[in-house]
Structures are given as structure tokens and as C-alpha cells.
Amino acid sequence: MLSAGNDIVSLNEINVARTQTEPLYSKILSVSEIALYEKLKSAILFEHYVWLLWSIKESAFKYLQRIDPELLFTPVKFGITQLNIPKGYFPVSFDGNENTLTITGNVEFDNYKIYSRSVIYKELISSVVDADKDFKGVYSAIKYIDSTVNTVQSAAVRSFLIDHLVKETGTSNLTIGKNADSIPILFEGAKELQIPVSLSHHGHYIAYSFKLKH
Amino acid sequence: MTRQEILNELKKVISPYTTNKEMLAGINENTDLIKDLKINSANLVDIIIDAESNYDIEIDYDDADKMMNVGSCIDIISQKIAQK
């Protein structure tokens, strides 16, 4: 089954001091992921590490929820088994262009093994996951918007996604609804399309991913 | 504490994390934290930590993942208070 999963975390909305406390990070990181940080601490700030793992786990949850709508999100049960921080990685400001190095990783849940691709800017962390290591047919993007009003952001991320889908598929009259399990569904007119989409917004940032059959 | 008392306290815990104050004022046990109150999922961890501190309880991850609506939050909080 094709699926899609993404997540964005606005770092301006994150409480750095709280992130560094055990009650918070222990609800996101497993014991082995806390140990993994010891190997990575020269490369990435702890608060970035915590929310990077959150964004990968949330993306994986969204990906798997489309397959199993009953799934509950328990961050520590989604295990990050590998995280590759590229040499020279350093968070720069997000200027609207996605031009930073990609952090790749593996996330496991039950018998599923999923791959992640993430970027970290000074202002945000964004992740996308896929079951295919090469991310064939996976498209994603990030954008800054002025409004932090939930309904405005929700409409903006849909419009941002549809613009891209129209270009990739040549299909018009696209809309996005949600099914009874709150999973986003793409429609062409009244017809449901088998193109999985994933939406996220936080703070001033919106992001999406979708997957096309190749 | 009664369920109503926990709900009243919970409203205060949730308040910093929702801009939907109208919905917050009228919350009931069926109110969904994400769908109705539009709370960002990243803030659910904050709510759990604030609830732990507010009620002097510890909520483990198996309980935390069930805290999706106000009623299930009250269930978990009242269980944890009873276990103290």
C-alpha cells in the first residue's frame, strides 16, 4: 500500500529548557536513542536531536496510520535505529529555498522498517519518510507563511500541496478532505485518488509530502 | 477529585496550548485535543508534563498515547491520583 508521512517542527515554538529535562525527552526518546545521542553530540544540539527524532517518529506514525488507522502514537515505540548526520552539517536560516544537507535515518515499528530524510534549519526541523530507501516518487516542500492561525495554515498547506500536485500530475479540480480517521485524502472532483498525501504545520511553517506511483 | 474537578483543572493545563478559546470554554469529555482544540501534536507532550506536575503523578508512555480526548485524559489522571 502506498503511503506518505511528514512532519514539521517550528523551533521557535519549542521550549529549549524544557526539552532538556528528563520528563520531556524521556517521553520522546527510548533508552537506546538517549545512548545514541552520546555518539552524535558533537554534531547536533540535544534539543535539535530530540525534536528531529520526534519529527521522524511523527512522520512514521502518519505513514503507518494510513495502513492501520487504529494505530496510536507512542513516540518511544518508534525506534530510530540509524541516523546519519552528514559531514559539514550546520543549521542555516531557512530562506525559502531548500538548500541544506539532508539527515537520513531508519525508523522501526513492529515489523515495519521505514526510511527518513530530514532537514534542520535554525527555525525548523522537517522530516519525510518512505518505505523505499530511494524515496522514488516522493515529493515534499516547506514554506514560511505569515499567519499562525490554525485554519489559515490548514488552508495554506492544502493550497501549497495542490499547486505541486497539479504540476506533477497535470490533473486539475483537486481538493483535500479527511476521512473518518482524520487521514488526508486527495480528491479529483468527487473521485478519491490513490495518491497518499501528508500535511503538517507548526508556528509559521507549513510542509507536505506525497507519493506518486513510478 | 471528581471528574468535573479534574476537567476544570485540565482546562487550565490545556489553555496555553490552544488558540481555540471558545471551544476550550465549552469542552466536555468528548472533546478531541487535536481535532477540536487544534492543539499541535508536539504540545501533547507539554500537556502530559504539565498534568504530571499539576496532579503530582507520573504518566508513562502507554498511558500517554491514550490521552487523545478530554475523557481519556480524565480517566488516566483519576487512575493515577487513585494509585498515589
Short mmCIF file of C-alpha atoms in Angstrom, two decimals:
data_model
loop_
_atom_site.label_atom_id
_atom_site.label_comp_id
_atom_site.label_asym_id
_atom_site.label_seq_id
_atom_site.Cartn_x
_atom_site.Cartn_y
_atom_site.Cartn_z
CA MET A 1 0.00 0.00 0.00
CA LEU A 2 1.31 3.43 -0.93
CA SER A 3 1.52 5.85 1.95
CA ALA A 4 3.04 9.19 2.89
CA GLY A 5 4.23 10.76 6.11
CA ASN A 6 5.82 14.06 7.01
CA ASP A 7 6.14 16.43 9.95
CA ILE A 8 7.44 19.91 10.63
CA VAL A 9 8.54 21.36 13.96
CA SER A 10 8.94 25.11 14.32
CA LEU A 11 11.90 25.59 16.63
CA ASN A 12 10.59 28.99 17.75
CA GLU A 13 7.66 27.16 19.35
CA ILE A 14 9.90 24.77 21.25
CA ASN A 15 10.79 25.29 24.88
CA VAL A 16 14.51 24.55 24.84
CA ALA A 17 14.93 24.43 28.63
CA ARG A 18 12.02 22.01 28.97
CA THR A 19 13.32 19.84 26.12
CA GLN A 20 16.50 19.29 28.11
CA THR A 21 14.57 17.92 31.07
CA GLU A 22 14.18 14.19 31.57
CA PRO A 23 10.35 14.27 31.92
CA LEU A 24 10.11 15.64 28.38
CA TYR A 25 12.83 13.87 26.45
CA SER A 26 12.07 10.52 28.08
CA LYS A 27 8.59 10.70 26.54
CA ILE A 28 10.10 11.01 23.07
CA LEU A 29 13.39 9.12 23.19
CA SER A 30 13.91 5.49 24.11
CA VAL A 31 16.84 4.44 26.29
CA SER A 32 18.80 3.35 23.21
CA GLU A 33 18.12 6.67 21.48
CA ILE A 34 19.39 8.55 24.55
CA ALA A 35 22.52 6.40 24.29
CA LEU A 36 22.75 7.08 20.53
CA TYR A 37 22.97 10.80 21.26
CA GLU A 38 26.26 10.23 23.07
CA LYS A 39 27.77 9.28 19.70
CA LEU A 40 26.23 12.26 17.92
CA LYS A 41 26.53 15.03 20.46
CA SER A 42 29.47 16.72 18.75
CA ALA A 43 27.36 17.00 15.59
CA ILE A 44 23.93 18.12 16.81
CA LEU A 45 22.42 20.08 19.70
CA PHE A 46 20.40 17.97 22.11
CA GLU A 47 17.20 19.98 21.61
CA HIS A 48 17.55 19.56 17.85
CA TYR A 49 18.16 15.84 18.31
CA VAL A 50 15.02 15.43 20.45
CA TRP A 51 12.75 17.25 18.00
CA LEU A 52 14.42 15.69 14.97
CA LEU A 53 13.56 12.27 16.37
CA TRP A 54 10.06 13.49 17.21
CA SER A 55 9.55 14.66 13.61
CA ILE A 56 10.80 11.36 12.18
CA LYS A 57 8.60 9.37 14.57
CA GLU A 58 5.53 11.51 13.89
CA SER A 59 6.14 11.15 10.13
CA ALA A 60 6.43 7.37 10.51
CA PHE A 61 3.26 7.32 12.60
CA LYS A 62 1.36 9.21 9.89
CA TYR A 63 2.77 6.85 7.26
CA LEU A 64 1.65 3.75 9.17
CA GLN A 65 -1.67 5.22 10.33
CA ARG A 66 -2.86 5.20 6.72
CA ILE A 67 -2.18 1.44 6.72
CA ASP A 68 -3.55 0.85 10.24
CA PRO A 69 -5.99 3.62 11.27
CA GLU A 70 -6.25 2.19 14.80
CA LEU A 71 -2.59 2.90 15.46
CA LEU A 72 -1.80 5.12 18.46
CA PHE A 73 1.20 7.42 18.53
CA THR A 74 3.62 6.40 21.22
CA PRO A 75 6.90 8.12 20.31
CA VAL A 76 9.21 5.80 22.29
CA LYS A 77 7.82 2.76 20.46
CA PHE A 78 9.05 4.12 17.12
CA GLY A 79 12.72 3.23 17.21
CA ILE A 80 15.33 5.26 15.39
CA THR A 81 17.92 2.61 14.64
CA GLN A 82 20.18 4.70 12.45
CA LEU A 83 20.80 8.40 11.98
CA ASN A 84 23.34 9.72 9.51
CA ILE A 85 24.34 13.31 10.07
CA PRO A 86 26.35 14.45 7.05
CA LYS A 87 29.79 15.88 7.47
CA GLY A 88 29.63 19.66 7.43
CA TYR A 89 26.04 19.74 8.66
CA PHE A 90 25.23 23.08 10.28
CA PRO A 91 21.78 24.68 10.60
CA VAL A 92 21.43 27.80 8.45
CA SER A 93 18.43 30.15 8.20
CA PHE A 94 15.51 28.99 6.08
CA ASP A 95 15.21 31.48 3.21
CA GLY A 96 12.51 29.67 1.27
CA ASN A 97 14.95 27.56 -0.69
CA GLU A 98 15.63 24.04 0.47
CA ASN A 99 19.38 24.06 0.23
CA THR A 100 20.74 22.35 3.29
CA LEU A 101 22.22 18.90 3.86
CA THR A 102 19.84 16.00 4.41
CA ILE A 103 19.97 13.84 7.51
CA THR A 104 18.96 10.28 6.68
CA GLY A 105 17.76 7.66 9.10
CA ASN A 106 15.93 4.40 9.72
CA VAL A 107 12.88 4.08 11.92
CA GLU A 108 11.32 0.81 13.00
CA PHE A 109 7.92 -0.01 14.43
CA ASP A 110 6.75 -3.59 14.94
CA ASN A 111 7.80 -5.30 11.71
CA TYR A 112 7.96 -2.15 9.65
CA LYS A 113 11.21 -0.56 8.61
CA ILE A 114 10.90 2.93 7.19
CA TYR A 115 13.46 5.40 5.94
CA SER A 116 13.62 9.06 6.84
CA ARG A 117 15.01 12.20 5.26
CA SER A 118 15.17 15.32 7.40
CA VAL A 119 16.45 18.85 7.21
CA ILE A 120 17.25 21.18 10.09
CA TYR A 121 17.32 24.94 9.70
CA LYS A 122 17.74 27.48 12.51
CA GLU A 123 13.96 27.91 12.50
CA LEU A 124 12.61 24.44 11.79
CA ILE A 125 13.03 20.71 11.52
CA SER A 126 11.23 18.87 8.76
CA SER A 127 11.07 15.14 8.05
CA VAL A 128 9.64 12.91 5.36
CA VAL A 129 9.52 9.12 5.46
CA ASP A 130 9.06 6.34 2.95
CA ALA A 131 9.31 2.55 2.83
CA ASP A 132 11.58 2.89 -0.21
CA LYS A 133 15.12 3.85 0.71
CA ASP A 134 15.46 5.82 -2.54
CA PHE A 135 12.23 7.80 -1.96
CA LYS A 136 11.14 7.14 -5.56
CA GLY A 137 8.08 9.21 -6.41
CA VAL A 138 8.16 11.08 -3.08
CA TYR A 139 7.76 14.84 -3.30
CA SER A 140 7.83 17.31 -0.44
CA ALA A 141 8.24 21.00 0.29
CA ILE A 142 8.40 23.54 3.11
CA LYS A 143 7.16 27.11 3.17
CA TYR A 144 7.03 30.08 5.56
CA ILE A 145 3.66 31.77 5.99
CA ASP A 146 2.80 34.91 7.92
CA SER A 147 -0.23 33.59 9.74
CA THR A 148 -0.12 31.26 12.72
CA VAL A 149 -3.91 30.90 12.76
CA ASN A 150 -4.72 27.21 12.55
CA THR A 151 -7.45 27.48 9.91
CA VAL A 152 -5.34 29.77 7.73
CA GLN A 153 -2.37 27.40 7.94
CA SER A 154 -4.55 24.42 7.22
CA ALA A 155 -5.89 26.07 4.05
CA ALA A 156 -2.40 27.31 3.06
CA VAL A 157 -0.76 23.90 3.29
CA ARG A 158 -3.55 22.34 1.20
CA SER A 159 -3.21 25.01 -1.46
CA PHE A 160 0.61 24.67 -1.43
CA LEU A 161 0.30 20.90 -1.91
CA ILE A 162 -2.35 21.12 -4.62
CA ASP A 163 -0.23 23.57 -6.65
CA HIS A 164 2.56 21.00 -6.71
CA LEU A 165 0.21 18.08 -7.45
CA VAL A 166 -1.29 19.93 -10.40
CA LYS A 167 2.20 20.42 -11.85
CA GLU A 168 3.24 16.80 -11.29
CA THR A 169 0.05 15.07 -12.39
CA GLY A 170 -1.49 17.54 -14.83
CA THR A 171 -4.75 16.98 -13.00
CA SER A 172 -6.95 19.87 -12.02
CA ASN A 173 -10.03 20.17 -9.77
CA LEU A 174 -8.11 18.69 -6.85
CA THR A 175 -9.25 19.01 -3.25
CA ILE A 176 -8.12 17.50 0.01
CA GLY A 177 -10.51 16.14 2.60
CA LYS A 178 -10.07 13.94 5.64
CA ASN A 179 -11.55 10.53 6.22
CA ALA A 180 -13.20 9.40 9.47
CA ASP A 181 -9.77 8.65 10.92
CA SER A 182 -8.55 12.18 10.12
CA ILE A 183 -6.21 10.90 7.42
CA PRO A 184 -5.93 13.34 4.49
CA ILE A 185 -7.45 12.10 1.25
CA LEU A 186 -6.98 13.58 -2.21
CA PHE A 187 -9.99 14.01 -4.50
CA GLU A 188 -10.34 14.88 -8.15
CA GLY A 189 -13.86 16.28 -8.17
CA ALA A 190 -15.81 13.64 -6.23
CA LYS A 191 -13.38 10.83 -7.09
CA GLU A 192 -10.88 9.72 -4.46
CA LEU A 193 -7.37 9.46 -5.90
CA GLN A 194 -4.90 6.82 -4.76
CA ILE A 195 -2.19 9.38 -4.13
CA PRO A 196 -1.25 9.44 -0.45
CA VAL A 197 -0.61 12.91 0.92
CA SER A 198 0.65 14.15 4.28
CA LEU A 199 0.32 17.64 5.71
CA SER A 200 1.93 19.44 8.62
CA HIS A 201 2.03 22.93 10.04
CA HIS A 202 3.59 24.44 13.14
CA GLY A 203 4.36 28.02 14.08
CA HIS A 204 4.98 29.93 10.85
CA TYR A 205 5.85 26.88 8.76
CA ILE A 206 3.88 24.52 6.58
CA ALA A 207 5.07 21.36 4.84
CA TYR A 208 3.68 18.46 2.83
CA SER A 209 4.71 15.23 1.19
CA PHE A 210 3.05 12.96 -1.31
CA LYS A 211 3.96 9.83 -3.23
CA LEU A 212 3.28 9.03 -6.87
CA LYS A 213 3.48 5.56 -8.39
CA HIS A 214 6.53 5.21 -10.59
CA MET B 1 -11.14 14.75 42.99
CA THR B 2 -14.33 14.37 40.97
CA ARG B 3 -14.24 14.12 37.18
CA GLN B 4 -15.67 17.62 36.98
CA GLU B 5 -12.91 18.97 39.25
CA ILE B 6 -10.27 17.27 37.12
CA LEU B 7 -11.89 18.68 33.97
CA ASN B 8 -11.83 22.20 35.41
CA GLU B 9 -8.14 21.85 36.26
CA LEU B 10 -7.42 20.27 32.90
CA LYS B 11 -8.86 23.30 31.16
CA LYS B 12 -6.16 25.42 32.82
CA VAL B 13 -3.46 22.93 31.81
CA ILE B 14 -4.60 22.90 28.18
CA SER B 15 -5.22 26.64 27.88
CA PRO B 16 -1.66 27.75 26.90
CA TYR B 17 -1.62 25.27 24.03
CA THR B 18 -4.84 26.12 22.21
CA THR B 19 -5.92 29.27 20.45
CA ASN B 20 -9.45 27.92 20.19
CA LYS B 21 -10.59 29.55 23.46
CA GLU B 22 -14.26 29.33 22.52
CA MET B 23 -14.05 25.56 22.15
CA LEU B 24 -11.94 25.34 25.33
CA ALA B 25 -14.62 27.16 27.32
CA GLY B 26 -17.18 24.55 26.26
CA ILE B 27 -15.04 21.39 26.46
CA ASN B 28 -16.59 18.14 27.51
CA GLU B 29 -15.35 14.56 27.81
CA ASN B 30 -15.69 14.00 24.05
CA THR B 31 -13.60 17.00 23.05
CA ASP B 32 -10.63 15.83 20.98
CA LEU B 33 -7.37 17.62 21.80
CA ILE B 34 -6.08 17.69 18.22
CA LYS B 35 -9.23 17.70 16.08
CA ASP B 36 -11.36 20.04 18.21
CA LEU B 37 -8.91 22.15 20.18
CA LYS B 38 -6.38 22.22 17.29
CA ILE B 39 -3.52 21.52 19.65
CA ASN B 40 -0.30 20.73 17.83
CA SER B 41 0.75 17.16 18.48
CA ALA B 42 4.16 18.37 19.72
CA ASN B 43 2.34 20.18 22.54
CA LEU B 44 0.64 16.98 23.74
CA VAL B 45 3.92 16.13 25.47
CA ASP B 46 3.80 19.52 27.22
CA ILE B 47 0.25 18.87 28.37
CA ILE B 48 1.22 15.49 29.80
CA ILE B 49 4.20 17.01 31.65
CA ASP B 50 2.07 19.88 32.98
CA ALA B 51 -0.59 17.40 34.10
CA GLU B 52 2.08 15.32 35.87
CA SER B 53 3.32 18.36 37.69
CA ASN B 54 -0.16 19.72 38.43
CA TYR B 55 -1.50 16.49 39.92
CA ASP B 56 1.85 15.18 41.22
CA ILE B 57 1.50 11.99 39.22
CA GLU B 58 3.59 10.13 36.66
CA ILE B 59 2.09 9.27 33.29
CA ASP B 60 4.01 6.62 31.37
CA TYR B 61 4.02 6.37 27.60
CA ASP B 62 1.49 3.55 27.46
CA ASP B 63 -1.00 5.83 29.18
CA ALA B 64 0.10 8.97 27.37
CA ASP B 65 -0.79 7.56 23.95
CA LYS B 66 -4.41 7.16 25.05
CA MET B 67 -4.78 10.80 26.07
CA MET B 68 -6.43 11.91 22.84
CA ASN B 69 -9.64 13.37 24.18
CA VAL B 70 -10.65 15.08 27.42
CA GLY B 71 -12.48 12.00 28.74
CA SER B 72 -9.47 9.71 28.30
CA CYS B 73 -7.23 12.36 29.93
CA ILE B 74 -9.56 12.42 32.94
CA ASP B 75 -9.58 8.57 33.05
CA ILE B 76 -5.78 8.40 33.19
CA ILE B 77 -5.40 11.31 35.65
CA SER B 78 -8.02 9.92 38.04
CA GLN B 79 -6.42 6.45 37.89
CA LYS B 80 -3.01 7.91 38.68
CA ILE B 81 -4.39 10.02 41.55
CA ALA B 82 -6.08 6.93 43.00
CA GLN B 83 -2.79 5.00 42.83
CA LYS B 84 -0.90 7.62 44.84
#
